[in-house]
Amino acid sequence: MKAIQIEKLKKVYPVVKGYRELLFHPFRRKGITALRGIDLEVEPSQCFCLMGPNGAGKTTLIKILSTLVLPDEGNVIINGHDLKINTDEVKKHIGFALSEERSFYWRLTGLQNLDFFAALNGIPLSHRREKIQEVLNLVGLENAAERRFNTYSTGMRQMMAIARALLTDPDILFVDEPTRSLDPVAAQNIRNFLRKDMVENHKKTVFWATHDLSEAQEFAHTIAVIAQGQIRDKGSVSDLTEQGKISLQKVYKKAVEES
């Protein structure tokens, strides 16, 4: 069974009309097409990297797979469950490490933040403290749990976002540019955590959107390149580069420019 199966996935965001257009063309529909019929499969227990330029559709795709945005057309099957029909069941299998800092409460401690989100996820009070301690230990923030979130470094905030996503023990973890704006040491820590701890040790599937070619080349089992809302290329690093005969940069550039 595939971890993720996507067929003909489409998404169009409506554009707000101006006064003149509403007056002269009241029934004309305008929109920005984010996804143009995505077909994609992701194997379980893999590190899957999605690459593409800004505006290519990476974040939209991740938000659809995370049940945060509804698609307009197409089908998504996650761990055997139809995203449209069994949304609640899909949510049991996924976690989304939303890295936006405003999604946390800055005046609360890391522990208090996780306690709040654990309650939102329906984790019973009798098991909540144990589960929170487990994810804190996993991401290496057990000694910073009593500190307020606004004192955390950028890397610690990113790890806290991952800890929050792991509260429900998901099979599939979605991360959107998790190393953006991090210093080299913090970035490498997160990369190692995702590939070694999550995938190799805990056998989870990590769906990882990134702009960093070297990051994808070193840590991904499979890479897909998206441009203008379509998957332009996909494969392992060795397959895409023809066993090292051409650079991943050239593969990426060709895929993006052909769009």
C-alpha atoms as an extended CHARMM CRD file, in Angstrom:
* protein
*
       259  EXT
         1         1  MET       CA              0.0000000000        0.0000000000        0.0000000000  PROA      1               0.0000000000
         2         2  LYS       CA              1.2480000000        3.4520000000       -0.9210000000  PROA      2               0.0000000000
         3         3  ALA       CA              1.5680000000        6.0740000000        1.7920000000  PROA      3               0.0000000000
         4         4  ILE       CA              0.1010000000        8.7060000000       -0.5530000000  PROA      4               0.0000000000
         5         5  GLN       CA             -1.6870000000        8.3340000000       -3.8960000000  PROA      5               0.0000000000
         6         6  ILE       CA             -2.7140000000       11.4480000000       -5.8120000000  PROA      6               0.0000000000
         7         7  GLU       CA             -4.6970000000       11.4570000000       -9.0650000000  PROA      7               0.0000000000
         8         8  LYS       CA             -5.5550000000       14.4610000000      -11.2430000000  PROA      8               0.0000000000
         9         9  LEU       CA             -5.4820000000       16.8880000000       -8.3110000000  PROA      9               0.0000000000
        10        10  LYS       CA             -6.5240000000       20.4380000000       -9.1850000000  PROA      10              0.0000000000
        11        11  LYS       CA             -6.8660000000       23.6270000000       -7.1690000000  PROA      11              0.0000000000
        12        12  VAL       CA             -7.9030000000       27.1180000000       -8.3000000000  PROA      12              0.0000000000
        13        13  TYR       CA             -7.9750000000       30.0670000000       -5.9110000000  PROA      13              0.0000000000
        14        14  PRO       CA            -10.6640000000       32.6470000000       -6.7610000000  PROA      14              0.0000000000
        15        15  VAL       CA             -9.5640000000       36.2220000000       -7.4290000000  PROA      15              0.0000000000
        16        16  VAL       CA            -11.5560000000       39.0590000000       -5.8960000000  PROA      16              0.0000000000
        17        17  LYS       CA            -13.0200000000       41.2190000000       -8.6670000000  PROA      17              0.0000000000
        18        18  GLY       CA            -12.7220000000       44.9660000000       -8.8040000000  PROA      18              0.0000000000
        19        19  TYR       CA            -15.7500000000       47.2610000000       -9.0450000000  PROA      19              0.0000000000
        20        20  ARG       CA            -15.4220000000       47.7670000000      -12.8030000000  PROA      20              0.0000000000
        21        21  GLU       CA            -15.2100000000       44.0550000000      -13.5220000000  PROA      21              0.0000000000
        22        22  LEU       CA            -18.1580000000       43.2990000000      -11.2770000000  PROA      22              0.0000000000
        23        23  LEU       CA            -20.1710000000       45.9080000000      -13.1520000000  PROA      23              0.0000000000
        24        24  PHE       CA            -19.3260000000       44.8510000000      -16.7240000000  PROA      24              0.0000000000
        25        25  HSD       CA            -18.5910000000       41.1210000000      -16.2300000000  PROA      25              0.0000000000
        26        26  PRO       CA            -20.5840000000       40.0030000000      -13.1800000000  PROA      26              0.0000000000
        27        27  PHE       CA            -20.6410000000       36.3240000000      -14.1520000000  PROA      27              0.0000000000
        28        28  ARG       CA            -17.0880000000       35.9190000000      -15.3900000000  PROA      28              0.0000000000
        29        29  ARG       CA            -15.0640000000       33.7220000000      -13.0400000000  PROA      29              0.0000000000
        30        30  LYS       CA            -11.4160000000       34.5330000000      -12.4010000000  PROA      30              0.0000000000
        31        31  GLY       CA             -8.9090000000       32.4630000000      -10.5150000000  PROA      31              0.0000000000
        32        32  ILE       CA             -5.2810000000       31.5700000000       -9.9660000000  PROA      32              0.0000000000
        33        33  THR       CA             -4.5430000000       27.9510000000      -10.7970000000  PROA      33              0.0000000000
        34        34  ALA       CA             -2.2430000000       26.4850000000       -8.1580000000  PROA      34              0.0000000000
        35        35  LEU       CA             -2.4020000000       22.8010000000       -9.1540000000  PROA      35              0.0000000000
        36        36  ARG       CA             -3.0570000000       21.5730000000      -12.6880000000  PROA      36              0.0000000000
        37        37  GLY       CA             -3.8150000000       17.8710000000      -12.4100000000  PROA      37              0.0000000000
        38        38  ILE       CA             -1.1830000000       16.4050000000      -10.0800000000  PROA      38              0.0000000000
        39        39  ASP       CA             -0.4590000000       12.6750000000      -10.3110000000  PROA      39              0.0000000000
        40        40  LEU       CA              1.9080000000       11.4030000000       -7.6360000000  PROA      40              0.0000000000
        41        41  GLU       CA              2.6960000000        8.3680000000       -5.4920000000  PROA      41              0.0000000000
        42        42  VAL       CA              4.7610000000        8.2850000000       -2.3080000000  PROA      42              0.0000000000
        43        43  GLU       CA              6.1190000000        5.0520000000       -0.8520000000  PROA      43              0.0000000000
        44        44  PRO       CA              5.8330000000        4.3960000000        2.9030000000  PROA      44              0.0000000000
        45        45  SER       CA              8.7940000000        4.8630000000        5.2620000000  PROA      45              0.0000000000
        46        46  GLN       CA             10.5900000000        7.1730000000        2.8530000000  PROA      46              0.0000000000
        47        47  CYS       CA             11.9300000000       10.6880000000        2.8930000000  PROA      47              0.0000000000
        48        48  PHE       CA             10.1590000000       12.2980000000       -0.0640000000  PROA      48              0.0000000000
        49        49  CYS       CA             11.3410000000       15.7570000000       -1.1160000000  PROA      49              0.0000000000
        50        50  LEU       CA              9.1510000000       18.0830000000       -3.1770000000  PROA      50              0.0000000000
        51        51  MET       CA             11.1030000000       20.8130000000       -4.9560000000  PROA      51              0.0000000000
        52        52  GLY       CA             10.0310000000       23.7880000000       -7.0190000000  PROA      52              0.0000000000
        53        53  PRO       CA             10.2880000000       27.5740000000       -7.3780000000  PROA      53              0.0000000000
        54        54  ASN       CA              8.1320000000       30.0220000000       -5.4320000000  PROA      54              0.0000000000
        55        55  GLY       CA              4.5290000000       29.8380000000       -6.5780000000  PROA      55              0.0000000000
        56        56  ALA       CA              4.9570000000       26.3520000000       -8.0340000000  PROA      56              0.0000000000
        57        57  GLY       CA              2.2370000000       24.8400000000       -5.8370000000  PROA      57              0.0000000000
        58        58  LYS       CA              4.3020000000       23.1500000000       -3.0960000000  PROA      58              0.0000000000
        59        59  THR       CA              2.5130000000       24.6880000000       -0.1280000000  PROA      59              0.0000000000
        60        60  THR       CA             -0.9280000000       24.2650000000       -1.7000000000  PROA      60              0.0000000000
        61        61  LEU       CA             -0.2480000000       20.5810000000       -2.2620000000  PROA      61              0.0000000000
        62        62  ILE       CA              0.9400000000       20.0640000000        1.3030000000  PROA      62              0.0000000000
        63        63  LYS       CA             -2.0700000000       21.9140000000        2.7210000000  PROA      63              0.0000000000
        64        64  ILE       CA             -4.4500000000       19.7460000000        0.7010000000  PROA      64              0.0000000000
        65        65  LEU       CA             -2.7080000000       16.5750000000        1.8530000000  PROA      65              0.0000000000
        66        66  SER       CA             -2.8740000000       17.8980000000        5.4300000000  PROA      66              0.0000000000
        67        67  THR       CA             -6.6610000000       18.4890000000        5.0940000000  PROA      67              0.0000000000
        68        68  LEU       CA             -6.2200000000       22.2580000000        5.5680000000  PROA      68              0.0000000000
        69        69  VAL       CA             -7.3840000000       23.1230000000        2.0310000000  PROA      69              0.0000000000
        70        70  LEU       CA            -10.0120000000       21.3950000000       -0.0960000000  PROA      70              0.0000000000
        71        71  PRO       CA             -9.1260000000       20.4130000000       -3.6720000000  PROA      71              0.0000000000
        72        72  ASP       CA            -11.4110000000       21.3640000000       -6.5620000000  PROA      72              0.0000000000
        73        73  GLU       CA            -10.8970000000       18.1230000000       -8.4760000000  PROA      73              0.0000000000
        74        74  GLY       CA             -9.0090000000       14.8550000000       -8.1640000000  PROA      74              0.0000000000
        75        75  ASN       CA             -8.5230000000       12.0980000000       -5.6160000000  PROA      75              0.0000000000
        76        76  VAL       CA             -6.1540000000       11.6420000000       -2.6860000000  PROA      76              0.0000000000
        77        77  ILE       CA             -5.6760000000        8.3490000000       -0.8480000000  PROA      77              0.0000000000
        78        78  ILE       CA             -3.5830000000        8.4080000000        2.3300000000  PROA      78              0.0000000000
        79        79  ASN       CA             -2.6940000000        5.0640000000        3.9270000000  PROA      79              0.0000000000
        80        80  GLY       CA             -5.6770000000        3.5290000000        2.1290000000  PROA      80              0.0000000000
        81        81  HSD       CA             -8.1750000000        6.2140000000        3.2000000000  PROA      81              0.0000000000
        82        82  ASP       CA             -9.9190000000        8.5900000000        0.8010000000  PROA      82              0.0000000000
        83        83  LEU       CA             -9.2240000000       12.1660000000        1.8530000000  PROA      83              0.0000000000
        84        84  LYS       CA            -12.6590000000       13.4300000000        0.7540000000  PROA      84              0.0000000000
        85        85  ILE       CA            -14.7340000000       10.5890000000        2.1820000000  PROA      85              0.0000000000
        86        86  ASN       CA            -12.7580000000        9.6610000000        5.3250000000  PROA      86              0.0000000000
        87        87  THR       CA            -11.2180000000       12.9660000000        6.3460000000  PROA      87              0.0000000000
        88        88  ASP       CA            -11.3460000000       12.1710000000       10.0630000000  PROA      88              0.0000000000
        89        89  GLU       CA             -9.5850000000        8.8470000000        9.4830000000  PROA      89              0.0000000000
        90        90  VAL       CA             -6.9230000000       10.5380000000        7.3350000000  PROA      90              0.0000000000
        91        91  LYS       CA             -6.2220000000       13.0220000000       10.1300000000  PROA      91              0.0000000000
        92        92  LYS       CA             -5.2580000000       10.1180000000       12.4190000000  PROA      92              0.0000000000
        93        93  HSD       CA             -2.4130000000        9.2050000000       10.0720000000  PROA      93              0.0000000000
        94        94  ILE       CA             -0.8900000000       12.6340000000        9.3580000000  PROA      94              0.0000000000
        95        95  GLY       CA              0.9320000000       15.4500000000       11.1070000000  PROA      95              0.0000000000
        96        96  PHE       CA              1.7860000000       18.8650000000        9.6740000000  PROA      96              0.0000000000
        97        97  ALA       CA              4.7250000000       20.7650000000       11.1480000000  PROA      97              0.0000000000
        98        98  LEU       CA              3.4460000000       24.2890000000       10.5380000000  PROA      98              0.0000000000
        99        99  SER       CA              6.5110000000       26.4680000000       11.0120000000  PROA      99              0.0000000000
       100       100  GLU       CA              4.7630000000       29.8300000000       11.2050000000  PROA      100             0.0000000000
       101       101  GLU       CA              5.7370000000       31.2650000000       14.5660000000  PROA      101             0.0000000000
       102       102  ARG       CA              2.3900000000       32.9970000000       15.0460000000  PROA      102             0.0000000000
       103       103  SER       CA              0.7490000000       29.5750000000       15.2710000000  PROA      103             0.0000000000
       104       104  PHE       CA              2.1590000000       29.2770000000       18.8110000000  PROA      104             0.0000000000
       105       105  TYR       CA              1.3510000000       31.2840000000       21.9270000000  PROA      105             0.0000000000
       106       106  TRP       CA              4.4760000000       33.3080000000       22.6070000000  PROA      106             0.0000000000
       107       107  ARG       CA              3.7480000000       34.0650000000       26.2640000000  PROA      107             0.0000000000
       108       108  LEU       CA              3.2190000000       30.4020000000       27.1290000000  PROA      108             0.0000000000
       109       109  THR       CA              5.9980000000       27.9400000000       27.7990000000  PROA      109             0.0000000000
       110       110  GLY       CA              6.7930000000       25.1650000000       25.3600000000  PROA      110             0.0000000000
       111       111  LEU       CA              5.1330000000       22.7130000000       27.7400000000  PROA      111             0.0000000000
       112       112  GLN       CA              1.9800000000       24.8340000000       28.0110000000  PROA      112             0.0000000000
       113       113  ASN       CA              1.7840000000       25.1770000000       24.2240000000  PROA      113             0.0000000000
       114       114  LEU       CA              2.0290000000       21.4300000000       23.7290000000  PROA      114             0.0000000000
       115       115  ASP       CA             -0.5160000000       20.7990000000       26.4730000000  PROA      115             0.0000000000
       116       116  PHE       CA             -2.9620000000       23.1210000000       24.7270000000  PROA      116             0.0000000000
       117       117  PHE       CA             -2.5040000000       21.4630000000       21.3200000000  PROA      117             0.0000000000
       118       118  ALA       CA             -2.6640000000       17.9950000000       22.8520000000  PROA      118             0.0000000000
       119       119  ALA       CA             -6.0540000000       18.8950000000       24.3200000000  PROA      119             0.0000000000
       120       120  LEU       CA             -7.2060000000       20.1710000000       20.9030000000  PROA      120             0.0000000000
       121       121  ASN       CA             -6.1910000000       16.8290000000       19.4020000000  PROA      121             0.0000000000
       122       122  GLY       CA             -8.2760000000       14.9510000000       21.9390000000  PROA      122             0.0000000000
       123       123  ILE       CA             -5.4030000000       13.3180000000       23.8090000000  PROA      123             0.0000000000
       124       124  PRO       CA             -6.8310000000       12.2040000000       27.1880000000  PROA      124             0.0000000000
       125       125  LEU       CA             -5.6240000000       14.1010000000       30.2310000000  PROA      125             0.0000000000
       126       126  SER       CA             -4.4080000000       10.8470000000       31.8000000000  PROA      126             0.0000000000
       127       127  HSD       CA             -1.9490000000       10.2980000000       28.9230000000  PROA      127             0.0000000000
       128       128  ARG       CA             -1.2320000000       13.8850000000       27.9810000000  PROA      128             0.0000000000
       129       129  ARG       CA              1.7920000000       14.6310000000       30.1570000000  PROA      129             0.0000000000
       130       130  GLU       CA              3.4340000000       11.3290000000       29.2090000000  PROA      130             0.0000000000
       131       131  LYS       CA              2.9160000000       11.9920000000       25.4960000000  PROA      131             0.0000000000
       132       132  ILE       CA              4.2120000000       15.5600000000       25.7310000000  PROA      132             0.0000000000
       133       133  GLN       CA              7.3260000000       14.3950000000       27.5350000000  PROA      133             0.0000000000
       134       134  GLU       CA              7.8430000000       11.7420000000       24.8810000000  PROA      134             0.0000000000
       135       135  VAL       CA              7.8130000000       14.2360000000       21.9840000000  PROA      135             0.0000000000
       136       136  LEU       CA              9.9410000000       16.7300000000       23.8990000000  PROA      136             0.0000000000
       137       137  ASN       CA             12.5660000000       14.0350000000       24.4550000000  PROA      137             0.0000000000
       138       138  LEU       CA             12.3300000000       13.0320000000       20.8190000000  PROA      138             0.0000000000
       139       139  VAL       CA             13.0810000000       16.5260000000       19.4990000000  PROA      139             0.0000000000
       140       140  GLY       CA             15.6060000000       17.3230000000       22.2170000000  PROA      140             0.0000000000
       141       141  LEU       CA             13.6820000000       20.1250000000       23.9440000000  PROA      141             0.0000000000
       142       142  GLU       CA             13.0480000000       18.4510000000       27.3030000000  PROA      142             0.0000000000
       143       143  ASN       CA             15.3540000000       20.9130000000       29.1000000000  PROA      143             0.0000000000
       144       144  ALA       CA             13.6570000000       23.9410000000       27.5110000000  PROA      144             0.0000000000
       145       145  ALA       CA             10.0750000000       22.8700000000       28.1790000000  PROA      145             0.0000000000
       146       146  GLU       CA              9.5170000000       25.3920000000       30.9970000000  PROA      146             0.0000000000
       147       147  ARG       CA             10.8540000000       28.3430000000       29.0100000000  PROA      147             0.0000000000
       148       148  ARG       CA              8.4770000000       30.7570000000       27.3040000000  PROA      148             0.0000000000
       149       149  PHE       CA              8.1420000000       30.2580000000       23.5760000000  PROA      149             0.0000000000
       150       150  ASN       CA              9.2980000000       33.8110000000       22.8180000000  PROA      150             0.0000000000
       151       151  THR       CA             12.7370000000       32.9660000000       24.2550000000  PROA      151             0.0000000000
       152       152  TYR       CA             13.2960000000       30.0910000000       21.8160000000  PROA      152             0.0000000000
       153       153  SER       CA             15.7360000000       30.3550000000       18.9330000000  PROA      153             0.0000000000
       154       154  THR       CA             14.4410000000       29.8910000000       15.3810000000  PROA      154             0.0000000000
       155       155  GLY       CA             15.7360000000       26.3230000000       15.3470000000  PROA      155             0.0000000000
       156       156  MET       CA             14.0160000000       25.5210000000       18.6490000000  PROA      156             0.0000000000
       157       157  ARG       CA             10.7450000000       26.9490000000       17.3430000000  PROA      157             0.0000000000
       158       158  GLN       CA             10.9930000000       24.7460000000       14.2860000000  PROA      158             0.0000000000
       159       159  MET       CA             11.6370000000       21.6830000000       16.4420000000  PROA      159             0.0000000000
       160       160  MET       CA              8.6720000000       22.6660000000       18.6060000000  PROA      160             0.0000000000
       161       161  ALA       CA              6.5030000000       22.7270000000       15.4690000000  PROA      161             0.0000000000
       162       162  ILE       CA              7.6550000000       19.1910000000       14.7010000000  PROA      162             0.0000000000
       163       163  ALA       CA              6.9790000000       18.1410000000       18.3090000000  PROA      163             0.0000000000
       164       164  ARG       CA              3.4420000000       19.4620000000       18.0200000000  PROA      164             0.0000000000
       165       165  ALA       CA              2.9130000000       17.5090000000       14.7900000000  PROA      165             0.0000000000
       166       166  LEU       CA              4.1360000000       14.3210000000       16.4970000000  PROA      166             0.0000000000
       167       167  LEU       CA              1.6820000000       14.4940000000       19.4080000000  PROA      167             0.0000000000
       168       168  THR       CA             -0.7580000000       12.2070000000       17.5930000000  PROA      168             0.0000000000
       169       169  ASP       CA              2.0160000000        9.7860000000       16.5360000000  PROA      169             0.0000000000
       170       170  PRO       CA              1.2780000000       10.1560000000       12.7980000000  PROA      170             0.0000000000
       171       171  ASP       CA              2.4990000000        7.7370000000       10.1510000000  PROA      171             0.0000000000
       172       172  ILE       CA              3.1050000000       10.5940000000        7.7080000000  PROA      172             0.0000000000
       173       173  LEU       CA              4.7650000000       13.8820000000        8.6090000000  PROA      173             0.0000000000
       174       174  PHE       CA              4.4580000000       16.9290000000        6.3380000000  PROA      174             0.0000000000
       175       175  VAL       CA              7.1130000000       19.6530000000        6.6310000000  PROA      175             0.0000000000
       176       176  ASP       CA              7.2730000000       22.8120000000        4.5330000000  PROA      176             0.0000000000
       177       177  GLU       CA             10.8080000000       24.2330000000        4.2320000000  PROA      177             0.0000000000
       178       178  PRO       CA             11.7610000000       23.2150000000        7.7920000000  PROA      178             0.0000000000
       179       179  THR       CA             15.3390000000       24.5480000000        7.5530000000  PROA      179             0.0000000000
       180       180  ARG       CA             14.5290000000       27.9530000000        6.0800000000  PROA      180             0.0000000000
       181       181  SER       CA             16.2620000000       30.8450000000        7.8930000000  PROA      181             0.0000000000
       182       182  LEU       CA             18.2060000000       28.4850000000       10.1640000000  PROA      182             0.0000000000
       183       183  ASP       CA             21.9330000000       28.5750000000       10.8290000000  PROA      183             0.0000000000
       184       184  PRO       CA             23.9060000000       25.6410000000        9.3490000000  PROA      184             0.0000000000
       185       185  VAL       CA             24.1220000000       23.6650000000       12.6100000000  PROA      185             0.0000000000
       186       186  ALA       CA             20.4070000000       23.9820000000       13.4330000000  PROA      186             0.0000000000
       187       187  ALA       CA             19.4780000000       23.1400000000        9.8400000000  PROA      187             0.0000000000
       188       188  GLN       CA             21.6310000000       20.0060000000        9.8660000000  PROA      188             0.0000000000
       189       189  ASN       CA             20.1200000000       18.9060000000       13.1670000000  PROA      189             0.0000000000
       190       190  ILE       CA             16.6270000000       19.0760000000       11.7020000000  PROA      190             0.0000000000
       191       191  ARG       CA             17.6820000000       17.2630000000        8.5170000000  PROA      191             0.0000000000
       192       192  ASN       CA             19.2670000000       14.4590000000       10.5170000000  PROA      192             0.0000000000
       193       193  PHE       CA             16.2320000000       14.2570000000       12.7680000000  PROA      193             0.0000000000
       194       194  LEU       CA             13.8030000000       13.9420000000        9.8640000000  PROA      194             0.0000000000
       195       195  ARG       CA             15.8020000000       11.3790000000        7.8990000000  PROA      195             0.0000000000
       196       196  LYS       CA             17.4050000000        9.3030000000       10.6530000000  PROA      196             0.0000000000
       197       197  ASP       CA             15.0170000000        9.5560000000       13.5980000000  PROA      197             0.0000000000
       198       198  MET       CA             11.7120000000        9.8210000000       11.7940000000  PROA      198             0.0000000000
       199       199  VAL       CA             12.2730000000        7.6890000000        8.6810000000  PROA      199             0.0000000000
       200       200  GLU       CA             15.0530000000        5.2440000000        9.5030000000  PROA      200             0.0000000000
       201       201  ASN       CA             14.3820000000        4.6980000000       13.2130000000  PROA      201             0.0000000000
       202       202  HSD       CA             10.6260000000        5.2180000000       13.5090000000  PROA      202             0.0000000000
       203       203  LYS       CA              9.6840000000        4.1410000000        9.9430000000  PROA      203             0.0000000000
       204       204  LYS       CA              7.5720000000        7.2160000000        9.3150000000  PROA      204             0.0000000000
       205       205  THR       CA              7.0040000000        8.7920000000        5.9110000000  PROA      205             0.0000000000
       206       206  VAL       CA              8.3080000000       12.3610000000        5.6650000000  PROA      206             0.0000000000
       207       207  PHE       CA              6.8840000000       14.5710000000        2.9010000000  PROA      207             0.0000000000
       208       208  TRP       CA              9.3590000000       17.4380000000        2.7800000000  PROA      208             0.0000000000
       209       209  ALA       CA              9.0730000000       20.6030000000        0.6680000000  PROA      209             0.0000000000
       210       210  THR       CA             12.3750000000       22.3980000000        0.1340000000  PROA      210             0.0000000000
       211       211  HSD       CA             14.2340000000       24.8610000000       -2.0760000000  PROA      211             0.0000000000
       212       212  ASP       CA             17.6110000000       23.4460000000       -1.1080000000  PROA      212             0.0000000000
       213       213  LEU       CA             19.0690000000       21.1700000000       -3.7970000000  PROA      213             0.0000000000
       214       214  SER       CA             21.8990000000       19.8780000000       -1.6120000000  PROA      214             0.0000000000
       215       215  GLU       CA             19.4130000000       19.1320000000        1.1710000000  PROA      215             0.0000000000
       216       216  ALA       CA             17.2420000000       17.0560000000       -1.1470000000  PROA      216             0.0000000000
       217       217  GLN       CA             20.2200000000       15.3150000000       -2.7390000000  PROA      217             0.0000000000
       218       218  GLU       CA             21.6370000000       14.1970000000        0.6040000000  PROA      218             0.0000000000
       219       219  PHE       CA             18.4820000000       13.2490000000        2.4900000000  PROA      219             0.0000000000
       220       220  ALA       CA             15.7420000000       12.2770000000        0.0240000000  PROA      220             0.0000000000
       221       221  HSD       CA             14.9290000000        8.7550000000       -1.0800000000  PROA      221             0.0000000000
       222       222  THR       CA             12.7580000000       10.2240000000       -3.8170000000  PROA      222             0.0000000000
       223       223  ILE       CA             12.5830000000       13.7170000000       -5.3110000000  PROA      223             0.0000000000
       224       224  ALA       CA              9.7610000000       15.3070000000       -7.3180000000  PROA      224             0.0000000000
       225       225  VAL       CA             10.0360000000       18.6540000000       -9.1050000000  PROA      225             0.0000000000
       226       226  ILE       CA              6.8820000000       20.7600000000       -9.3430000000  PROA      226             0.0000000000
       227       227  ALA       CA              6.5140000000       23.8280000000      -11.5620000000  PROA      227             0.0000000000
       228       228  GLN       CA              3.4110000000       25.8180000000      -12.4780000000  PROA      228             0.0000000000
       229       229  GLY       CA              1.2170000000       23.3730000000      -10.6240000000  PROA      229             0.0000000000
       230       230  GLN       CA              2.4520000000       20.2340000000      -12.3880000000  PROA      230             0.0000000000
       231       231  ILE       CA              4.9240000000       17.4730000000      -11.5150000000  PROA      231             0.0000000000
       232       232  ARG       CA              7.7170000000       17.8160000000      -14.0840000000  PROA      232             0.0000000000
       233       233  ASP       CA             10.1070000000       15.0890000000      -12.9410000000  PROA      233             0.0000000000
       234       234  LYS       CA             10.3550000000       12.4210000000      -10.2710000000  PROA      234             0.0000000000
       235       235  GLY       CA             12.7570000000        9.7200000000       -9.1720000000  PROA      235             0.0000000000
       236       236  SER       CA             15.6320000000        8.8080000000       -6.8970000000  PROA      236             0.0000000000
       237       237  VAL       CA             18.7310000000       11.0040000000       -6.9660000000  PROA      237             0.0000000000
       238       238  SER       CA             20.6830000000        8.3280000000       -8.8230000000  PROA      238             0.0000000000
       239       239  ASP       CA             17.9590000000        7.9110000000      -11.4310000000  PROA      239             0.0000000000
       240       240  LEU       CA             17.4370000000       11.6300000000      -11.9540000000  PROA      240             0.0000000000
       241       241  THR       CA             21.1650000000       12.3060000000      -12.2910000000  PROA      241             0.0000000000
       242       242  GLU       CA             21.7860000000        9.1500000000      -14.3410000000  PROA      242             0.0000000000
       243       243  GLN       CA             24.0570000000        7.7370000000      -11.6250000000  PROA      243             0.0000000000
       244       244  GLY       CA             25.8950000000       11.0320000000      -11.2210000000  PROA      244             0.0000000000
       245       245  LYS       CA             26.4890000000       11.7680000000      -14.9070000000  PROA      245             0.0000000000
       246       246  ILE       CA             24.5920000000       15.0550000000      -14.6770000000  PROA      246             0.0000000000
       247       247  SER       CA             24.0610000000       17.3640000000      -11.7100000000  PROA      247             0.0000000000
       248       248  LEU       CA             20.8060000000       17.6050000000       -9.8130000000  PROA      248             0.0000000000
       249       249  GLN       CA             20.9130000000       21.3350000000      -10.4680000000  PROA      249             0.0000000000
       250       250  LYS       CA             20.7640000000       20.7230000000      -14.2250000000  PROA      250             0.0000000000
       251       251  VAL       CA             17.9160000000       18.2450000000      -13.7870000000  PROA      251             0.0000000000
       252       252  TYR       CA             15.9910000000       20.7570000000      -11.6850000000  PROA      252             0.0000000000
       253       253  LYS       CA             16.6690000000       23.6610000000      -14.0480000000  PROA      253             0.0000000000
       254       254  LYS       CA             15.5600000000       21.6520000000      -17.0840000000  PROA      254             0.0000000000
       255       255  ALA       CA             12.3600000000       20.5360000000      -15.3810000000  PROA      255             0.0000000000
       256       256  VAL       CA             11.4560000000       24.0700000000      -14.2800000000  PROA      256             0.0000000000
       257       257  GLU       CA             12.3470000000       25.7380000000      -17.5870000000  PROA      257             0.0000000000
       258       258  GLU       CA             10.3340000000       23.2300000000      -19.6110000000  PROA      258             0.0000000000
       259       259  SER       CA              7.2280000000       24.3010000000      -17.7320000000  PROA      259             0.0000000000
